Amino acid sequence: MKLYIINHPFHFEAENLCRLFYPEEAVEKCTQDGPCTGRDVWTCAHENGGQTVYTVRSGGVIRTDSGPVDEDRHESEYRMMALLFDVLCTVSGYHPRWGMLTGVRPAKLMNRLAEQEGADAAHTTFINKYRVDPDKAELTARVAAREREIISACGPRSFSFYASVPFCPSRCSYCSFVSHSIATAGKLIGPYVDLMCRETALTGEQARACGLKLESVYIGGGTPTVLTADQIARVTGAVTAAFGGGIGEFTFEAGRPDTITPEKLAAARAGGVNRISINPQTFNDEVLVRIGRKHTSAQTLEAYRAAVDAGFREINMDLIAGLPGDTPDSFARTVDMAIALDPANITVHTLALKRSSSIVERREDVRAGAMMTDQMLEAAQHRLRAAGYEPYYMYRQSRSLGNLENVGWSHPGHECAYNVYMMEESHTVLAAGAGSVTKLKDPNSEHLERIFDYKYPYEYISRFDEMIGRKDRIIEFCRSYL
């Protein structure tokens, strides 16, 4: 389909809206006028008598609106996108449940609106202005309220630390993250751990020089439990040496059950880790085979019991709705099995069809499952609430089925605060390891600066000293903004 962008700057926003309605079609953006046929979309802004006139046309449907020439850019964007959304709804006969919202952080928007106009008015704005379904608006309001409580406990010098272990035993078919199979990159793990520990030590020195206060630590991946027990001890030891013992929230994303052993759990526990994530994704063994996971449901149960035996009480389990071969009934059984284990947290994700994942490369027919995925999320929400779980953080990925959401659920008082800090970008996150991103946050504004570590382990290793030089910006930033 062709998307005509005539005399306005909202290219990215218009393309994202078109993808909500036609996720399988390539969108060709055109800035020169031309014939608008079939599913083509024509958007235009022009001045007339001191007003800017906005027009959207597609499939024989035309909508127009107008506003002052000097109108705020956000209002101009809203007028154009509202017209485009309404036209596409009419032409397609489909109304996305998240309405016009295409951003990653709906709860962050809800909280910003709540500051401006109050919580009740923000809820109403989601429904009336942004065309969000009432149940999604209500979910967002609940998440936003809990996030406000968690964020309010932090101060202007608060920060969190993230360490990246970008290795996996194999690549899942839905995965688009930068992770590397140990079959091909295993020889890099030893030198990688050495350098990541060095970077962690440097980060601790910088945090002390800036007078920062550590709130949480998260070791993620990849699959950090591809490391040996000795390597896990080295990494966790480097963290406690850099930032001091007694870290209030220290999360280790164990991930795939087939990599978890009692020895590795003991090493993590001895290293100060007090939260762990064990991610079955599904308890349907046939689906596990289809997505390339190398473990069974029975192994997930064994890994969970081993974590409990090792002394972990704060355990998260990740589930994914919309996986190939799954159904609403089988996903409901997965949710029920997770609830029966009674972990502190259960995170329910929506499958995202990323370009670099093999699901998309093999062109598996998963897009047709958007409506079915919505049913899965609804059933999960009802079951989790009935079991005493509450939603506490939320985000959305591009190209997720049905433009649907990922939600973290927890028993009250057991939320993973790092997830909130990271997703809402509420304070500085210092990071170490390949593919990680340090985010420097001005506590008095929305200003954010990013420092990127090299993406790939071999590059991280070979250009380590060059990369470390970028981290001088941390102290410069703190001196300017704190």
CSV table of C-alpha atoms in Angstrom, one decimal:
chain,number,residue,atom,x,y,z
A,1,MET,CA,0.0,0.0,0.0
A,2,LYS,CA,1.1,3.6,-0.6
A,3,LEU,CA,0.9,6.2,2.2
A,4,TYR,CA,0.9,9.7,0.8
A,5,ILE,CA,2.4,12.2,3.2
A,6,ILE,CA,1.6,15.7,1.7
A,7,ASN,CA,2.9,18.8,3.5
A,8,HIS,CA,3.1,17.5,7.0
A,9,PRO,CA,5.9,16.0,9.2
A,10,PHE,CA,4.0,13.1,10.8
A,11,HIS,CA,5.6,10.3,8.6
A,12,PHE,CA,6.5,8.0,11.5
A,13,GLU,CA,3.2,8.3,13.3
A,14,ALA,CA,1.1,7.8,10.2
A,15,GLU,CA,3.1,4.7,9.1
A,16,ASN,CA,2.6,3.2,12.6
A,17,LEU,CA,-1.1,3.7,12.5
A,18,CYS,CA,-1.4,2.1,9.1
A,19,ARG,CA,0.6,-0.9,10.4
A,20,LEU,CA,-2.0,-1.4,13.1
A,21,PHE,CA,-4.7,-2.1,10.5
A,22,TYR,CA,-2.6,-3.8,7.8
A,23,PRO,CA,0.3,-5.5,9.6
A,24,GLU,CA,1.2,-7.8,6.7
A,25,GLU,CA,1.5,-5.1,4.1
A,26,ALA,CA,4.6,-3.2,3.1
A,27,VAL,CA,4.0,0.5,3.4
A,28,GLU,CA,5.5,2.7,0.7
A,29,LYS,CA,5.7,6.3,1.9
A,30,CYS,CA,5.3,8.9,-0.8
A,31,THR,CA,5.8,12.7,-0.4
A,32,GLN,CA,4.7,13.5,-3.9
A,33,ASP,CA,1.0,13.5,-4.8
A,34,GLY,CA,-0.4,10.6,-6.8
A,35,PRO,CA,-3.4,8.3,-7.4
A,36,CYS,CA,-4.9,6.9,-4.2
A,37,THR,CA,-6.4,3.5,-5.0
A,38,GLY,CA,-7.3,0.3,-3.2
A,39,ARG,CA,-5.9,0.4,0.3
A,40,ASP,CA,-3.7,3.4,-0.4
A,41,VAL,CA,-3.9,6.2,2.2
A,42,TRP,CA,-3.7,9.9,1.3
A,43,THR,CA,-2.9,12.4,4.1
A,44,CYS,CA,-2.5,16.1,3.5
A,45,ALA,CA,-2.3,19.4,5.4
A,46,HIS,CA,-2.7,22.9,3.8
A,47,GLU,CA,-3.3,26.4,4.9
A,48,ASN,CA,-6.6,28.1,4.0
A,49,GLY,CA,-7.8,31.5,5.4
A,50,GLY,CA,-5.6,31.4,8.5
A,51,GLN,CA,-6.4,27.8,9.3
A,52,THR,CA,-4.5,24.5,8.7
A,53,VAL,CA,-6.9,22.1,7.0
A,54,TYR,CA,-6.2,18.4,7.5
A,55,THR,CA,-7.5,15.8,5.1
A,56,VAL,CA,-7.3,12.0,5.1
A,57,ARG,CA,-8.7,9.8,2.3
A,58,SER,CA,-8.7,6.0,1.8
A,59,GLY,CA,-11.1,3.5,0.2
A,60,GLY,CA,-13.5,6.2,-0.9
A,61,VAL,CA,-13.8,7.6,2.7
A,62,ILE,CA,-12.8,11.2,3.4
A,63,ARG,CA,-12.4,13.0,6.7
A,64,THR,CA,-11.3,16.6,7.3
A,65,ASP,CA,-10.5,18.8,10.3
A,66,SER,CA,-8.9,22.2,10.8
A,67,GLY,CA,-7.0,24.2,13.4
A,68,PRO,CA,-5.0,27.4,13.9
A,69,VAL,CA,-1.9,27.7,11.7
A,70,ASP,CA,0.2,28.3,14.8
A,71,GLU,CA,-1.2,25.4,16.7
A,72,ASP,CA,1.0,23.3,19.0
A,73,ARG,CA,2.7,20.5,17.1
A,74,HIS,CA,1.2,17.9,19.4
A,75,GLU,CA,-2.3,19.1,18.7
A,76,SER,CA,-1.6,19.2,15.0
A,77,GLU,CA,-0.3,15.6,15.2
A,78,TYR,CA,-3.4,14.6,17.1
A,79,ARG,CA,-5.8,16.1,14.6
A,80,MET,CA,-4.1,14.3,11.7
A,81,MET,CA,-3.8,11.0,13.4
A,82,ALA,CA,-7.4,11.1,14.7
A,83,LEU,CA,-8.6,11.5,11.2
A,84,LEU,CA,-6.4,8.7,9.9
A,85,PHE,CA,-7.5,6.4,12.7
A,86,ASP,CA,-11.2,7.1,12.1
A,87,VAL,CA,-10.8,6.6,8.3
A,88,LEU,CA,-8.9,3.3,8.7
A,89,CYS,CA,-11.5,2.0,11.2
A,90,THR,CA,-14.3,2.8,8.7
A,91,VAL,CA,-12.5,1.2,5.8
A,92,SER,CA,-11.3,-1.9,7.5
A,93,GLY,CA,-14.2,-2.5,9.9
A,94,TYR,CA,-11.7,-3.0,12.7
A,95,HIS,CA,-11.2,-1.0,15.9
A,96,PRO,CA,-7.9,-1.7,17.7
A,97,ARG,CA,-8.4,-2.1,21.4
A,98,TRP,CA,-5.6,0.3,22.2
A,99,GLY,CA,-7.1,2.9,19.9
A,100,MET,CA,-4.7,5.4,18.4
A,101,LEU,CA,-1.9,4.6,20.9
A,102,THR,CA,1.2,3.1,19.3
A,103,GLY,CA,3.8,4.0,21.9
A,104,VAL,CA,5.7,1.6,24.1
A,105,ARG,CA,4.7,3.1,27.4
A,106,PRO,CA,0.9,3.7,27.8
A,107,ALA,CA,1.2,3.9,31.6
A,108,LYS,CA,3.8,6.7,31.3
A,109,LEU,CA,1.3,8.6,29.2
A,110,MET,CA,-1.4,8.0,31.7
A,111,ASN,CA,0.8,9.3,34.5
A,112,ARG,CA,1.7,12.4,32.6
A,113,LEU,CA,-1.9,13.1,31.9
A,114,ALA,CA,-2.8,12.4,35.5
A,115,GLU,CA,-0.3,15.1,36.6
A,116,GLN,CA,-1.8,17.6,34.2
A,117,GLU,CA,-5.5,17.0,34.7
A,118,GLY,CA,-6.1,14.4,37.5
A,119,ALA,CA,-6.3,10.6,37.4
A,120,ASP,CA,-10.1,10.5,36.6
A,121,ALA,CA,-9.8,12.9,33.7
A,122,ALA,CA,-6.7,11.1,32.4
A,123,HIS,CA,-8.7,7.8,32.3
A,124,THR,CA,-11.5,9.6,30.4
A,125,THR,CA,-9.0,11.1,28.0
A,126,PHE,CA,-7.7,7.6,27.1
A,127,ILE,CA,-11.2,6.5,26.2
A,128,ASN,CA,-12.7,9.6,24.5
A,129,LYS,CA,-9.6,11.2,22.9
A,130,TYR,CA,-7.4,8.3,22.1
A,131,ARG,CA,-10.2,5.8,21.4
A,132,VAL,CA,-8.8,3.2,23.8
A,133,ASP,CA,-11.2,0.5,24.9
A,134,PRO,CA,-12.5,1.1,28.5
A,135,ASP,CA,-11.0,-2.2,29.8
A,136,LYS,CA,-7.5,-1.3,28.5
A,137,ALA,CA,-7.8,2.2,29.9
A,138,GLU,CA,-8.8,0.7,33.3
A,139,LEU,CA,-5.8,-1.7,33.1
A,140,THR,CA,-3.5,1.2,32.3
A,141,ALA,CA,-4.9,3.3,35.2
A,142,ARG,CA,-4.2,0.4,37.7
A,143,VAL,CA,-0.6,0.0,36.4
A,144,ALA,CA,0.0,3.7,36.4
A,145,ALA,CA,-1.1,4.1,40.0
A,146,ARG,CA,1.1,1.3,41.2
A,147,GLU,CA,4.1,2.7,39.3
A,148,ARG,CA,3.6,6.1,40.9
A,149,GLU,CA,3.9,4.5,44.3
A,150,ILE,CA,7.1,2.6,43.4
A,151,ILE,CA,8.8,5.6,41.7
A,152,SER,CA,7.9,8.0,44.5
A,153,ALA,CA,10.2,6.1,46.9
A,154,CYS,CA,13.2,7.1,44.9
A,155,GLY,CA,15.3,10.3,45.2
A,156,PRO,CA,17.1,12.5,42.7
A,157,ARG,CA,20.3,10.5,43.0
A,158,SER,CA,18.7,7.1,42.7
A,159,PHE,CA,20.0,4.7,40.0
A,160,SER,CA,19.9,1.1,39.0
A,161,PHE,CA,22.5,-1.2,37.4
A,162,TYR,CA,22.0,-3.6,34.5
A,163,ALA,CA,24.5,-6.3,33.4
A,164,SER,CA,24.0,-8.0,30.1
A,165,VAL,CA,24.9,-11.7,29.4
A,166,PRO,CA,24.0,-12.0,25.7
A,167,PHE,CA,24.4,-15.7,25.3
A,168,CYS,CA,21.8,-18.4,24.9
A,169,PRO,CA,21.9,-22.2,24.5
A,170,SER,CA,20.0,-21.8,21.2
A,171,ARG,CA,17.9,-19.2,19.5
A,172,CYS,CA,14.1,-19.4,19.8
A,173,SER,CA,12.0,-18.9,16.7
A,174,TYR,CA,10.3,-15.8,18.0
A,175,CYS,CA,13.5,-14.1,19.3
A,176,SER,CA,14.9,-10.9,17.9
A,177,PHE,CA,17.2,-9.9,20.7
A,178,VAL,CA,20.9,-9.7,20.3
A,179,SER,CA,21.9,-13.0,21.8
A,180,HIS,CA,24.4,-15.6,20.6
A,181,SER,CA,24.3,-19.4,20.7
A,182,ILE,CA,26.9,-20.9,22.9
A,183,ALA,CA,27.5,-23.5,20.1
A,184,THR,CA,29.0,-20.7,17.9
A,185,ALA,CA,30.1,-18.1,20.5
A,186,GLY,CA,30.8,-20.2,23.6
A,187,LYS,CA,34.6,-19.6,23.4
A,188,LEU,CA,33.9,-15.9,23.9
A,189,ILE,CA,32.2,-16.3,27.3
A,190,GLY,CA,35.3,-16.5,29.4
A,191,PRO,CA,37.0,-13.3,28.1
A,192,TYR,CA,33.6,-11.7,28.0
A,193,VAL,CA,33.0,-12.3,31.7
A,194,ASP,CA,36.4,-11.0,32.6
A,195,LEU,CA,35.8,-7.7,30.8
A,196,MET,CA,32.2,-7.3,32.0
A,197,CYS,CA,33.5,-7.6,35.6
A,198,ARG,CA,36.0,-4.9,34.8
A,199,GLU,CA,33.3,-2.6,33.4
A,200,THR,CA,31.2,-3.3,36.5
A,201,ALA,CA,34.0,-2.2,38.8
A,202,LEU,CA,34.5,1.0,36.8
A,203,THR,CA,30.8,1.6,37.0
A,204,GLY,CA,30.9,1.3,40.7
A,205,GLU,CA,33.7,3.9,40.9
A,206,GLN,CA,31.7,6.3,38.8
A,207,ALA,CA,28.5,5.9,40.8
A,208,ARG,CA,30.5,6.6,44.0
A,209,ALA,CA,32.1,9.7,42.4
A,210,CYS,CA,28.6,11.0,41.5
A,211,GLY,CA,27.2,10.2,44.9
A,212,LEU,CA,24.5,8.0,43.4
A,213,LYS,CA,22.2,5.7,45.5
A,214,LEU,CA,21.7,2.2,44.2
A,215,GLU,CA,18.0,1.1,44.1
A,216,SER,CA,18.2,-2.2,42.1
A,217,VAL,CA,20.4,-4.5,40.1
A,218,TYR,CA,19.3,-6.7,37.2
A,219,ILE,CA,21.4,-9.3,35.4
A,220,GLY,CA,19.7,-10.2,32.2
A,221,GLY,CA,20.3,-11.6,28.8
A,222,GLY,CA,20.2,-13.7,26.7
A,223,THR,CA,20.2,-16.4,29.3
A,224,PRO,CA,22.6,-15.7,32.2
A,225,THR,CA,22.4,-19.3,33.4
A,226,VAL,CA,24.5,-20.4,30.4
A,227,LEU,CA,27.4,-19.3,32.6
A,228,THR,CA,29.0,-21.9,34.9
A,229,ALA,CA,28.4,-21.7,38.6
A,230,ASP,CA,31.9,-20.3,39.0
A,231,GLN,CA,31.3,-17.6,36.4
A,232,ILE,CA,28.0,-16.7,38.1
A,233,ALA,CA,29.9,-16.3,41.3
A,234,ARG,CA,32.4,-14.0,39.6
A,235,VAL,CA,29.7,-11.8,38.1
A,236,THR,CA,27.6,-11.5,41.3
A,237,GLY,CA,30.8,-11.0,43.2
A,238,ALA,CA,31.8,-8.1,40.9
A,239,VAL,CA,28.5,-6.5,41.5
A,240,THR,CA,28.7,-6.6,45.3
A,241,ALA,CA,32.3,-5.5,45.2
A,242,ALA,CA,31.4,-2.5,43.0
A,243,PHE,CA,28.3,-1.4,44.8
A,244,GLY,CA,28.5,-3.0,48.3
A,245,GLY,CA,26.6,-5.8,49.9
A,246,GLY,CA,23.1,-5.9,51.0
A,247,ILE,CA,21.6,-4.8,47.7
A,248,GLY,CA,17.9,-4.4,48.3
A,249,GLU,CA,16.7,-5.8,45.0
A,250,PHE,CA,19.1,-8.0,43.1
A,251,THR,CA,17.5,-9.9,40.1
A,252,PHE,CA,19.1,-12.7,38.1
A,253,GLU,CA,17.2,-13.6,34.9
A,254,ALA,CA,17.8,-17.4,34.9
A,255,GLY,CA,15.5,-17.7,32.0
A,256,ARG,CA,15.5,-21.1,30.3
A,257,PRO,CA,14.8,-24.1,32.6
A,258,ASP,CA,17.2,-26.4,30.8
A,259,THR,CA,20.1,-24.2,31.9
A,260,ILE,CA,19.2,-24.1,35.6
A,261,THR,CA,21.0,-26.3,38.0
A,262,PRO,CA,21.2,-26.4,41.8
A,263,GLU,CA,24.9,-25.4,41.7
A,264,LYS,CA,24.1,-22.3,39.6
A,265,LEU,CA,21.2,-21.3,41.9
A,266,ALA,CA,23.4,-21.7,44.9
A,267,ALA,CA,26.1,-19.5,43.4
A,268,ALA,CA,23.5,-16.8,42.6
A,269,ARG,CA,22.0,-17.0,46.1
A,270,ALA,CA,25.5,-16.8,47.7
A,271,GLY,CA,26.3,-13.8,45.5
A,272,GLY,CA,23.4,-11.8,47.0
A,273,VAL,CA,20.7,-12.4,44.4
A,274,ASN,CA,17.3,-12.3,45.9
A,275,ARG,CA,15.0,-12.4,42.9
A,276,ILE,CA,15.1,-14.9,40.0
A,277,SER,CA,13.2,-15.4,36.8
A,278,ILE,CA,12.3,-18.8,35.4
A,279,ASN,CA,10.7,-18.5,32.0
A,280,PRO,CA,8.6,-21.4,30.7
A,281,GLN,CA,6.9,-19.2,28.0
A,282,THR,CA,4.3,-22.1,27.8
A,283,PHE,CA,3.5,-25.3,29.5
A,284,ASN,CA,2.4,-26.8,26.2
A,285,ASP,CA,5.2,-29.2,25.1
A,286,GLU,CA,4.1,-29.2,21.5
A,287,VAL,CA,4.3,-25.5,21.3
A,288,LEU,CA,7.8,-25.6,23.0
A,289,VAL,CA,9.0,-27.8,20.2
A,290,ARG,CA,7.5,-25.5,17.5
A,291,ILE,CA,9.3,-22.4,18.9
A,292,GLY,CA,12.7,-24.1,19.3
A,293,ARG,CA,12.8,-24.3,23.1
A,294,LYS,CA,15.0,-27.2,24.2
A,295,HIS,CA,13.2,-27.9,27.5
A,296,THR,CA,10.0,-29.5,28.6
A,297,SER,CA,7.3,-28.5,31.0
A,298,ALA,CA,8.6,-31.1,33.4
A,299,GLN,CA,12.0,-29.4,33.4
A,300,THR,CA,10.3,-26.1,34.2
A,301,LEU,CA,8.7,-27.6,37.3
A,302,GLU,CA,12.0,-29.2,38.3
A,303,ALA,CA,13.8,-25.8,37.9
A,304,TYR,CA,11.1,-24.1,40.0
A,305,ARG,CA,11.4,-26.6,42.8
A,306,ALA,CA,15.2,-26.2,42.7
A,307,ALA,CA,14.9,-22.4,43.0
A,308,VAL,CA,12.6,-22.8,46.0
A,309,ASP,CA,14.9,-25.3,47.6
A,310,ALA,CA,17.8,-22.8,47.1
A,311,GLY,CA,16.0,-20.3,49.2
A,312,PHE,CA,14.4,-18.1,46.5
A,313,ARG,CA,11.0,-16.7,47.4
A,314,GLU,CA,10.8,-13.9,44.8
A,315,ILE,CA,10.4,-15.8,41.6
A,316,ASN,CA,9.0,-14.5,38.3
A,317,MET,CA,7.7,-16.6,35.4
A,318,ASP,CA,7.4,-15.3,31.9
A,319,LEU,CA,4.5,-16.5,29.6
A,320,ILE,CA,3.9,-15.6,26.0
A,321,ALA,CA,0.4,-15.4,24.4
A,322,GLY,CA,0.0,-16.1,20.7
A,323,LEU,CA,2.7,-18.6,20.1
A,324,PRO,CA,2.3,-20.8,17.1
A,325,GLY,CA,0.2,-23.9,17.8
A,326,ASP,CA,-1.2,-22.5,21.1
A,327,THR,CA,-4.9,-22.0,21.7
A,328,PRO,CA,-7.0,-20.1,24.2
A,329,ASP,CA,-7.7,-23.3,26.1
A,330,SER,CA,-4.1,-24.5,26.2
A,331,PHE,CA,-2.8,-21.0,27.1
A,332,ALA,CA,-5.4,-20.9,30.0
A,333,ARG,CA,-3.9,-24.2,31.2
A,334,THR,CA,-0.5,-22.7,31.1
A,335,VAL,CA,-1.6,-19.7,33.2
A,336,ASP,CA,-3.3,-22.1,35.6
A,337,MET,CA,-0.1,-24.1,36.0
A,338,ALA,CA,1.9,-21.0,36.7
A,339,ILE,CA,-0.6,-19.8,39.2
A,340,ALA,CA,-0.5,-23.2,41.0
A,341,LEU,CA,3.2,-22.7,41.6
A,342,ASP,CA,2.4,-19.4,43.3
A,343,PRO,CA,5.4,-17.4,42.1
A,344,ALA,CA,5.7,-13.8,43.4
A,345,ASN,CA,5.5,-12.5,39.8
A,346,ILE,CA,4.0,-13.7,36.5
A,347,THR,CA,4.6,-11.7,33.4
A,348,VAL,CA,2.3,-12.2,30.4
A,349,HIS,CA,3.8,-11.2,27.1
A,350,THR,CA,2.2,-10.8,23.6
A,351,LEU,CA,4.1,-12.5,20.8
A,352,ALA,CA,5.8,-9.8,18.7
A,353,LEU,CA,6.5,-10.5,15.0
A,354,LYS,CA,10.0,-9.0,14.7
A,355,ARG,CA,11.6,-9.0,11.3
A,356,SER,CA,14.7,-10.7,12.5
A,357,SER,CA,12.9,-13.7,14.1
A,358,SER,CA,12.7,-17.0,12.3
A,359,ILE,CA,8.9,-17.1,12.7
A,360,VAL,CA,8.7,-14.1,10.3
A,361,GLU,CA,11.5,-15.4,8.1
A,362,ARG,CA,9.7,-18.7,7.7
A,363,ARG,CA,6.4,-16.7,7.2
A,364,GLU,CA,4.5,-18.8,9.7
A,365,ASP,CA,0.9,-17.8,9.7
A,366,VAL,CA,0.7,-16.3,13.2
A,367,ARG,CA,-0.8,-12.9,12.3
A,368,ALA,CA,-4.3,-14.5,12.0
A,369,GLY,CA,-4.0,-15.3,15.7
A,370,ALA,CA,-4.4,-11.7,16.9
A,371,MET,CA,-8.0,-12.1,17.9
A,372,MET,CA,-7.2,-15.4,19.6
A,373,THR,CA,-4.3,-13.8,21.4
A,374,ASP,CA,-6.7,-11.1,22.8
A,375,GLN,CA,-8.8,-13.9,24.2
A,376,MET,CA,-5.7,-15.4,25.8
A,377,LEU,CA,-4.8,-12.1,27.5
A,378,GLU,CA,-8.4,-11.6,28.7
A,379,ALA,CA,-8.5,-15.1,30.3
A,380,ALA,CA,-5.1,-14.6,31.9
A,381,GLN,CA,-6.1,-11.3,33.4
A,382,HIS,CA,-9.3,-12.8,35.0
A,383,ARG,CA,-7.4,-15.8,36.3
A,384,LEU,CA,-4.5,-13.7,37.7
A,385,ARG,CA,-6.8,-11.2,39.5
A,386,ALA,CA,-8.8,-14.1,41.0
A,387,ALA,CA,-5.6,-15.5,42.3
A,388,GLY,CA,-4.6,-12.3,44.0
A,389,TYR,CA,-2.2,-10.9,41.5
A,390,GLU,CA,-2.2,-7.2,40.5
A,391,PRO,CA,-0.7,-5.5,37.4
A,392,TYR,CA,2.2,-3.3,38.2
A,393,TYR,CA,4.1,-2.6,35.0
A,394,MET,CA,3.3,-2.6,31.3
A,395,TYR,CA,4.9,-2.1,27.9
A,396,ARG,CA,4.1,-2.8,24.3
A,397,GLN,CA,6.4,-3.9,21.5
A,398,SER,CA,6.2,-2.9,17.9
A,399,ARG,CA,4.6,-5.5,15.7
A,400,SER,CA,3.0,-7.4,18.6
A,401,LEU,CA,-0.1,-9.4,17.6
A,402,GLY,CA,-3.1,-7.1,17.7
A,403,ASN,CA,-1.0,-4.2,19.0
A,404,LEU,CA,-1.5,-5.9,22.4
A,405,GLU,CA,0.4,-5.5,25.6
A,406,ASN,CA,2.9,-7.1,28.0
A,407,VAL,CA,1.9,-6.9,31.6
A,408,GLY,CA,3.8,-7.7,34.8
A,409,TRP,CA,1.6,-9.2,37.6
A,410,SER,CA,2.6,-9.6,41.2
A,411,HIS,CA,1.3,-10.4,44.6
A,412,PRO,CA,1.0,-7.0,46.3
A,413,GLY,CA,4.3,-5.9,47.8
A,414,HIS,CA,6.4,-8.3,45.6
A,415,GLU,CA,6.8,-6.1,42.5
A,416,CYS,CA,10.1,-6.0,40.7
A,417,ALA,CA,10.9,-2.3,41.0
A,418,TYR,CA,13.7,-2.5,38.4
A,419,ASN,CA,11.1,-3.3,35.7
A,420,VAL,CA,9.2,0.0,36.6
A,421,TYR,CA,12.3,2.1,36.8
A,422,MET,CA,13.6,0.8,33.4
A,423,MET,CA,10.3,0.9,31.6
A,424,GLU,CA,9.2,4.3,32.8
A,425,GLU,CA,12.7,5.8,32.5
A,426,SER,CA,12.2,7.4,36.0
A,427,HIS,CA,15.9,7.4,37.0
A,428,THR,CA,19.4,6.7,35.7
A,429,VAL,CA,20.3,3.2,34.7
A,430,LEU,CA,24.0,2.4,34.5
A,431,ALA,CA,24.8,-0.6,32.4
A,432,ALA,CA,27.6,-3.0,31.5
A,433,GLY,CA,28.0,-5.7,28.9
A,434,ALA,CA,27.5,-6.1,25.1
A,435,GLY,CA,24.2,-4.6,23.9
A,436,SER,CA,23.5,-2.8,27.1
A,437,VAL,CA,22.6,0.9,27.2
A,438,THR,CA,23.4,3.3,30.0
A,439,LYS,CA,20.5,5.8,30.4
A,440,LEU,CA,21.4,9.1,32.2
A,441,LYS,CA,18.3,10.8,33.5
A,442,ASP,CA,18.0,14.4,34.6
A,443,PRO,CA,15.9,14.1,37.8
A,444,ASN,CA,14.4,17.6,37.1
A,445,SER,CA,13.1,17.0,33.6
A,446,GLU,CA,12.5,14.4,30.9
A,447,HIS,CA,16.0,14.9,29.5
A,448,LEU,CA,17.7,11.5,28.9
A,449,GLU,CA,21.1,10.7,27.4
A,450,ARG,CA,22.2,7.2,26.3
A,451,ILE,CA,25.6,5.6,26.1
A,452,PHE,CA,25.7,2.4,24.1
A,453,ASP,CA,28.0,-0.5,24.7
A,454,TYR,CA,29.0,-2.4,21.6
A,455,LYS,CA,26.3,-4.7,20.5
A,456,TYR,CA,28.2,-7.9,19.8
A,457,PRO,CA,30.4,-9.8,22.2
A,458,TYR,CA,33.3,-10.1,19.8
A,459,GLU,CA,33.2,-6.4,19.2
A,460,TYR,CA,32.8,-5.7,22.9
A,461,ILE,CA,35.9,-7.8,23.6
A,462,SER,CA,38.1,-6.4,20.8
A,463,ARG,CA,37.2,-2.8,21.3
A,464,PHE,CA,36.7,-2.7,25.1
A,465,ASP,CA,39.2,0.1,25.9
A,466,GLU,CA,37.8,2.3,23.2
A,467,MET,CA,34.2,1.7,24.4
A,468,ILE,CA,35.1,2.4,28.1
A,469,GLY,CA,36.2,5.9,27.1
A,470,ARG,CA,32.5,6.7,26.4
A,471,LYS,CA,31.7,6.2,30.1
A,472,ASP,CA,33.5,9.4,31.1
A,473,ARG,CA,30.3,11.1,30.1
A,474,ILE,CA,28.6,9.6,33.3
A,475,ILE,CA,30.5,11.8,35.7
A,476,GLU,CA,30.2,14.8,33.3
A,477,PHE,CA,26.5,14.4,33.2
A,478,CYS,CA,26.1,14.0,37.0
A,479,ARG,CA,28.1,17.2,37.5
A,480,SER,CA,25.8,19.1,35.2
A,481,TYR,CA,22.5,17.8,36.3
A,482,LEU,CA,22.8,16.7,40.0
